[in-house]
Short mmCIF file of C-alpha atoms in Angstrom, two decimals:
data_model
loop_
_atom_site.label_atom_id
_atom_site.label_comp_id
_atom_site.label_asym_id
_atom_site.label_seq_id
_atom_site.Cartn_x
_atom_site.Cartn_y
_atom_site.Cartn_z
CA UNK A 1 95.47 90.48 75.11
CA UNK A 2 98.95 88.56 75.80
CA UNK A 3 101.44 90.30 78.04
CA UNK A 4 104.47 88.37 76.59
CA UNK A 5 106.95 89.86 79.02
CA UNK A 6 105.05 87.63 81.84
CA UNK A 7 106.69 84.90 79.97
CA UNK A 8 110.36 86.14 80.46
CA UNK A 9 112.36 84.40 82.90
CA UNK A 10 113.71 87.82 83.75
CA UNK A 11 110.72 89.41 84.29
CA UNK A 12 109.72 86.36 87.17
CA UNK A 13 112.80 86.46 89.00
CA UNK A 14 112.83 89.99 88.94
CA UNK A 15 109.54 90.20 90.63
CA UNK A 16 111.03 87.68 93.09
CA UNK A 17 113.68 90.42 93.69
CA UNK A 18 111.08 92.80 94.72
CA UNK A 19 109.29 90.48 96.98
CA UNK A 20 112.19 89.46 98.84
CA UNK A 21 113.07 93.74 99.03
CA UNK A 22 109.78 94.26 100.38
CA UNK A 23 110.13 91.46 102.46
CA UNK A 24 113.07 92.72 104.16
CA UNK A 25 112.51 96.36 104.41
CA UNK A 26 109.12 95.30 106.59
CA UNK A 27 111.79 95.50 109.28
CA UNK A 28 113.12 98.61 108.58
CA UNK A 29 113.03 101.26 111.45
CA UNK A 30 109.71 102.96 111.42
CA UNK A 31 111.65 106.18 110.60
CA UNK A 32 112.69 105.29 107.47
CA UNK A 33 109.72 104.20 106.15
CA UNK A 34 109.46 107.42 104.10
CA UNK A 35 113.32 107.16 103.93
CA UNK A 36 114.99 104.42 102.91
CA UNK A 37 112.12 101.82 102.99
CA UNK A 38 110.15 103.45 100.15
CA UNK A 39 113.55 104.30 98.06
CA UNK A 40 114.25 100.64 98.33
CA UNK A 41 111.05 99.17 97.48
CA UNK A 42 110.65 102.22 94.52
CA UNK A 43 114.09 100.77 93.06
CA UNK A 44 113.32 97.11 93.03
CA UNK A 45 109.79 97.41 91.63
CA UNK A 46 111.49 99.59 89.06
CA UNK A 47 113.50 96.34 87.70
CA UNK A 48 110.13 94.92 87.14
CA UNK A 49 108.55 97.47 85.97
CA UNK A 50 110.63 98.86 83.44
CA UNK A 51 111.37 95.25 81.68
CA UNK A 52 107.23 95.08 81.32
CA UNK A 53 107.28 98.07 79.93
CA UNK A 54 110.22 97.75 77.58
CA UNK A 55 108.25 94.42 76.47
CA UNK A 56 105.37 96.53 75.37
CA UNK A 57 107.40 98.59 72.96
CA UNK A 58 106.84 98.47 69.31
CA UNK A 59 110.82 98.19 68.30
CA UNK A 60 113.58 96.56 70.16
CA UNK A 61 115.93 99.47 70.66
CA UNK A 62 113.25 100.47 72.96
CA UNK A 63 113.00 97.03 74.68
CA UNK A 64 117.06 97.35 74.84
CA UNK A 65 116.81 100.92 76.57
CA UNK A 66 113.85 99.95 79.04
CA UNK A 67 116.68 96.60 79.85
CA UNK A 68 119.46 99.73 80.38
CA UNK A 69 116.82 101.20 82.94
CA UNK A 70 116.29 97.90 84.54
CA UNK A 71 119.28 97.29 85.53
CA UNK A 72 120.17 101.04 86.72
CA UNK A 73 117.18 100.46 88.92
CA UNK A 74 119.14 97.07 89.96
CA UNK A 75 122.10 98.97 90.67
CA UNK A 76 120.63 101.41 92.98
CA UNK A 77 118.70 98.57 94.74
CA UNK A 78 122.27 97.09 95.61
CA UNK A 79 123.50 99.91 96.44
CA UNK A 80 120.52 101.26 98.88
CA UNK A 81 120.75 97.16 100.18
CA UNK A 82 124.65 98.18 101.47
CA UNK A 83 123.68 101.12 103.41
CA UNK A 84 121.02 99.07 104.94
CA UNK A 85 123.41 96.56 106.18
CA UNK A 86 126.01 99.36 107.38
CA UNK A 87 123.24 100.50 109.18
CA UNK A 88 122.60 97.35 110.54
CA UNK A 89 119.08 97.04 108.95
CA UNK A 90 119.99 93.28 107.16
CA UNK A 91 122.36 91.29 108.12
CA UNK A 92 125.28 89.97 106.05
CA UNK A 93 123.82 86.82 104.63
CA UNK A 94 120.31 89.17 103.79
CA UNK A 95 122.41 91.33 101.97
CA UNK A 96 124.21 88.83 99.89
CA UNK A 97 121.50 86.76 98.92
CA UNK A 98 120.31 89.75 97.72
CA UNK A 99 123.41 90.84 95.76
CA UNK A 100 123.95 87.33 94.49
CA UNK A 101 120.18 87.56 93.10
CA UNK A 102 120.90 90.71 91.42
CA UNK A 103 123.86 89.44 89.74
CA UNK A 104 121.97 86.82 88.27
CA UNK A 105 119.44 89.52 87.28
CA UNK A 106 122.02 91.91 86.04
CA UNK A 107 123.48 89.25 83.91
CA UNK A 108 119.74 87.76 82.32
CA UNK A 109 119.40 91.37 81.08
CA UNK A 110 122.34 91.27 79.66
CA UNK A 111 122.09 88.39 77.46
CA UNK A 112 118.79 89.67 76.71
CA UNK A 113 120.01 92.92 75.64
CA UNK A 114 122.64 91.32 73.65
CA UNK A 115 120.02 88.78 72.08
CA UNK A 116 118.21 92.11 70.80
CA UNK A 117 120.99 93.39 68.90
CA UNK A 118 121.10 90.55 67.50
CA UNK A 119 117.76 89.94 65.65
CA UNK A 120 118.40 93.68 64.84
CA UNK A 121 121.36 93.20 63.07
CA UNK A 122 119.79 91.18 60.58
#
């Protein structure tokens, strides 16, 4: 069996993305662990996650809504990753290496998206 998402660049530096999350949120008051910490890490794995599984799916309007989720998952990631830094969990250059990685993200599912309605069209 071939799990052709694996293949997407995407997918890889999207998985990077939820290393470097996890990564960061090991630092994370003990407190939030249950807080914060887990709604972070749930978010980025959730990029991930939801491009494999939009991979998986038999027609690419699917794929294309699993991408949508993706990057709502991104969004809340980046958003969680500012409250984190006004609450002096990272620091400024933490939080925008992550933002700038999540641009890049945001804009690889985009063209991917777009290349889907593409081959749809014809």
């Amino acid at each position: 069996m071939s799990f052709g998402f694996k293949n997407l660049e995407v997918w890889k530096v999207s998985k990077s993305f939820a290393k470097d999350v996890y990564e960061l949120t090991s630092s994370f008051p003990s407190d939030e662990k249950f807080g914060l910490v887990a709604q972070l890490r749930r978010a980025a794995i959730s990029v991930m996650s939801n491009i494999a599984e939009g991979g998986g799916r038999k027609h690419k309007k699917e794929f294309d809504h699993f991408l949508y989720l993706a990057r709502g998952s991104l969004n809340e990631t980046v958003a969680q990753m500012e409250i984190s830094f006004e609450f002096g969990y990272v620091n400024r250059d933490q939080l925008y290496l992550i933002e700038r990685k999540a641009e890049s993200i945001n804009r690889m599912l985009w063209k991917l998206s777009k290349s889907l309605e593409k081959t749809e069209d014809r």
